[in-house]
Coordinates of C-alpha atoms in Angstrom, one line a residue:
Chain A
Q821 CA -17.0 -4.1 -17.7
S822 CA -14.7 -2.2 -20.1
V823 CA -13.3 -3.7 -23.4
L824 CA -10.0 -2.2 -22.4
T825 CA -8.6 -3.4 -19.0
Q826 CA -6.8 -0.8 -16.8
P827 CA -5.8 -1.2 -13.1
P828 CA -8.2 0.8 -11.0
S829 CA -5.5 2.6 -9.0
A830 CA -1.9 3.5 -9.1
S831 CA 0.4 5.5 -6.9
G832 CA 3.7 7.0 -6.5
T833 CA 5.9 9.6 -4.7
P834 CA 7.0 12.9 -6.2
G835 CA 9.9 12.3 -8.6
Q836 CA 9.1 8.6 -9.1
R837 CA 8.2 6.9 -12.4
V838 CA 4.9 5.2 -12.7
T839 CA 3.3 3.2 -15.4
I840 CA -0.3 2.5 -16.2
S841 CA -1.3 -0.4 -18.4
C842 CA -4.2 -0.9 -20.8
S843 CA -5.0 -4.4 -22.2
G844 CA -7.2 -5.0 -25.2
S845 CA -7.6 -7.3 -28.2
S846 CA -6.6 -7.7 -31.7
S847 CA -9.7 -5.8 -32.8
N848 CA -8.8 -2.7 -30.9
I849 CA -5.3 -2.1 -29.6
G850 CA -4.0 -4.8 -31.8
S851 CA -4.9 -3.0 -35.0
N852 CA -5.5 0.7 -34.1
Y853 CA -3.8 3.7 -32.4
V854 CA -4.0 4.1 -28.7
Y855 CA -4.9 7.4 -27.1
W856 CA -4.5 8.5 -23.4
Y857 CA -6.6 11.1 -21.5
Q858 CA -6.0 12.9 -18.2
Q859 CA -9.0 14.0 -16.1
V860 CA -8.4 16.0 -13.1
P861 CA -11.4 15.7 -10.8
G862 CA -14.1 18.3 -11.6
T863 CA -12.7 19.0 -15.1
A864 CA -13.1 17.7 -18.6
P865 CA -10.7 15.2 -19.9
K866 CA -7.5 16.3 -21.7
L867 CA -5.7 14.5 -24.5
L868 CA -2.4 13.4 -23.3
I869 CA -1.0 10.9 -25.8
C870 CA -2.2 10.3 -29.3
R871 CA -1.2 7.6 -31.9
N872 CA 0.4 5.3 -29.3
N873 CA 3.3 7.6 -28.4
Q874 CA 2.9 11.1 -29.7
R875 CA 2.3 14.0 -27.3
P876 CA 0.1 17.0 -28.5
S877 CA 1.4 20.4 -28.2
G878 CA 1.7 21.6 -24.6
V879 CA 1.9 18.1 -23.0
P880 CA 5.2 17.8 -21.0
D881 CA 7.7 15.2 -22.1
R882 CA 7.4 13.5 -18.7
F883 CA 4.4 11.8 -20.3
S884 CA 5.1 8.9 -22.7
G885 CA 3.1 6.1 -24.4
S886 CA 3.9 2.8 -25.9
K887 CA 2.2 -0.1 -27.4
S888 CA 3.1 -3.8 -27.9
G889 CA 0.7 -6.2 -29.5
T890 CA -2.7 -5.8 -27.8
S891 CA -1.4 -3.9 -24.8
A892 CA -0.4 -0.3 -24.3
S893 CA 1.3 1.7 -21.4
L894 CA 1.3 5.2 -20.2
A895 CA 4.5 6.3 -18.3
I896 CA 4.9 9.3 -16.2
S897 CA 8.3 10.3 -15.0
G898 CA 9.3 12.8 -12.4
L899 CA 5.9 12.5 -10.7
R900 CA 4.3 15.8 -9.5
S901 CA 1.4 16.5 -7.2
E902 CA -0.5 17.9 -10.1
D903 CA -0.4 14.7 -11.9
E904 CA -3.0 13.2 -9.5
A905 CA -5.9 12.6 -11.7
D906 CA -7.8 9.8 -13.6
Y907 CA -6.2 8.3 -16.6
Y908 CA -8.0 6.6 -19.4
C909 CA -6.8 4.8 -22.5
A910 CA -9.0 4.7 -25.6
V911 CA -8.8 3.1 -29.1
W912 CA -11.1 2.5 -32.1
D913 CA -12.5 -1.0 -32.1
D914 CA -13.0 -2.8 -35.5
S915 CA -15.3 -5.4 -34.2
L916 CA -18.8 -5.9 -35.6
S917 CA -20.2 -2.8 -34.2
A918 CA -17.3 -0.3 -34.9
H919 CA -17.0 2.2 -32.1
V920 CA -14.6 3.9 -29.7
V921 CA -13.9 2.1 -26.5
F922 CA -12.5 3.5 -23.2
G923 CA -10.6 1.8 -20.5
G924 CA -12.2 1.9 -17.0
G925 CA -9.9 4.4 -15.9
T926 CA -6.9 4.5 -13.4
K927 CA -6.9 6.8 -10.4
L928 CA -3.4 8.0 -9.9
T929 CA -2.5 9.1 -6.3
V930 CA 0.6 11.1 -5.6
L931 CA 1.6 10.1 -2.0
Chain B
Q494 CA -8.8 28.6 -29.4
V495 CA -11.0 25.6 -29.7
Q496 CA -14.4 26.2 -27.9
L497 CA -17.2 23.5 -27.5
V498 CA -20.1 24.6 -25.6
E499 CA -22.9 22.2 -24.8
S500 CA -26.5 23.0 -24.0
G501 CA -29.8 21.3 -23.6
G502 CA -29.3 19.2 -20.6
G503 CA -31.8 18.8 -17.7
E504 CA -34.1 16.4 -16.0
V505 CA -36.4 14.2 -17.8
Q506 CA -38.6 11.4 -16.9
P507 CA -37.8 7.7 -18.1
G508 CA -39.1 7.2 -21.6
G509 CA -38.8 11.0 -22.3
S510 CA -36.7 12.8 -24.9
L511 CA -34.0 15.4 -24.8
R512 CA -32.0 17.2 -27.5
L513 CA -28.4 18.3 -26.8
S514 CA -26.6 20.8 -28.8
C515 CA -23.0 21.8 -29.0
A516 CA -21.7 25.1 -30.5
A517 CA -18.3 24.9 -31.9
S518 CA -15.7 27.7 -32.6
G519 CA -12.0 28.3 -33.0
F520 CA -11.5 25.7 -35.7
T521 CA -12.7 24.7 -39.2
F522 CA -15.7 22.7 -38.0
S523 CA -16.6 21.3 -41.4
A524 CA -13.1 19.5 -41.5
F525 CA -13.5 17.5 -38.2
G526 CA -15.6 14.6 -37.1
M527 CA -17.4 15.1 -33.8
H528 CA -18.2 12.8 -30.9
W529 CA -20.4 12.7 -27.8
V530 CA -18.9 11.1 -24.8
R531 CA -20.6 10.6 -21.4
Q532 CA -19.7 10.2 -17.8
A533 CA -22.2 8.9 -15.3
P534 CA -21.7 10.2 -11.7
R535 CA -18.5 8.8 -10.2
K536 CA -18.0 6.5 -13.1
G537 CA -15.7 6.3 -16.1
L538 CA -15.9 7.7 -19.6
E539 CA -18.4 6.0 -22.1
W540 CA -18.3 6.9 -25.8
V541 CA -21.8 7.5 -27.2
A542 CA -21.6 8.5 -30.9
F543 CA -19.5 9.8 -33.7
I544 CA -20.4 11.7 -36.9
R545 CA -18.1 12.1 -39.9
F546 CA -16.9 15.7 -40.9
D547 CA -19.4 15.8 -43.8
G548 CA -22.2 14.1 -41.9
S549 CA -22.3 11.2 -44.2
T550 CA -21.4 8.5 -41.6
E551 CA -22.5 8.0 -38.0
Y552 CA -21.4 5.4 -35.4
Y553 CA -23.2 4.6 -32.1
A554 CA -22.5 2.8 -28.9
D555 CA -24.6 -0.5 -28.6
S556 CA -26.1 1.0 -25.5
V557 CA -27.8 3.8 -27.3
K558 CA -28.2 2.6 -30.8
G559 CA -31.8 2.9 -32.0
R560 CA -32.6 5.5 -29.4
F561 CA -30.0 8.2 -30.0
T562 CA -29.3 10.2 -33.2
I563 CA -26.2 12.4 -33.8
S564 CA -26.5 15.2 -36.5
R565 CA -24.4 18.3 -37.5
D566 CA -25.0 21.5 -39.3
N567 CA -21.9 22.6 -40.9
S568 CA -23.4 25.9 -41.8
K569 CA -23.9 26.8 -38.1
N570 CA -21.1 25.0 -36.6
T571 CA -23.2 22.9 -34.4
V572 CA -23.6 19.2 -33.5
S573 CA -26.6 17.7 -31.8
L574 CA -27.6 14.6 -30.0
Q575 CA -31.3 13.7 -30.1
M576 CA -32.0 11.4 -27.2
N577 CA -35.2 9.3 -27.1
S578 CA -36.6 6.6 -24.9
L579 CA -34.3 7.8 -22.1
R580 CA -33.5 5.4 -19.2
A581 CA -32.2 5.9 -15.7
E582 CA -28.8 4.6 -16.9
D583 CA -28.5 7.4 -19.4
T584 CA -28.1 9.8 -16.5
A585 CA -24.6 11.4 -17.0
L586 CA -22.6 14.5 -17.9
Y587 CA -22.6 14.5 -21.8
H588 CA -19.4 16.0 -23.5
C589 CA -19.2 17.2 -27.0
A590 CA -15.8 16.5 -28.4
K591 CA -13.8 17.3 -31.5
D592 CA -11.9 14.5 -33.4
F593 CA -8.2 14.9 -33.2
I594 CA -7.5 14.6 -36.9
Q595 CA -9.3 16.3 -39.7
W596 CA -10.8 14.6 -42.7
R597 CA -11.0 11.2 -41.1
D598 CA -13.8 8.7 -41.6
Y599 CA -13.5 7.8 -37.9
G600 CA -11.2 8.8 -35.0
L601 CA -10.6 9.6 -31.4
V602 CA -11.3 12.5 -29.4
G603 CA -9.0 15.5 -29.4
T604 CA -10.6 18.3 -27.5
W605 CA -13.5 18.1 -25.1
G606 CA -16.4 20.4 -24.0
Q607 CA -17.3 20.9 -20.4
G608 CA -20.4 18.9 -20.7
T609 CA -24.1 19.3 -20.1
L610 CA -25.8 17.2 -17.4
V611 CA -28.8 15.0 -18.2
T612 CA -30.6 13.4 -15.3
V613 CA -33.3 10.7 -16.1
S614 CA -35.5 10.3 -13.0
S615 CA -39.2 9.9 -12.1

């Protein structure tokens, strides 16, 4: 069971906007930056969003991130078939054993 | 461009040891913390360990603490993961990864390597 809670699946049709949530606690999302990663099956993960809402160079502006309190969200607008992938949130956790925590991942299906 | 190439994976019996290595290039290695992250077959990502850019601090997941040791050699641009007392549940693809921001005491993953497969089985 992951420290960060994500829905196991999400779906949308091409052109739609979908959001993926990530719920944590005061020791992780509540006090640190949230990162999001995209993993296309069979490939290594790729950084999509850093520091809650910033896009690294090369990431399309269709992808956006937000954070409020102990929850965060990834939004994908203008959904495309190539967006079909697994998405993970991650954050540093300041609890007794300081470490990085990942969400369980959300499998996005483009219908 | 940033390149992270892992090696050292393979099959080992429970209780055995394995040492993974990661050769880094395309960036100032000594300025960035480094991570190991693993992914068991058909499972999600699990962070394993982090080492500060200068090697002075290490962090470990509770699941590997006391069994795994992360180290780095800034003169050779390599980071390693010594894995002892391996268990079946350590079976996974192990990714070497570069921290996103330089000169940090701790941080999150920026760039990932393709991974090396570790199988623990009798």
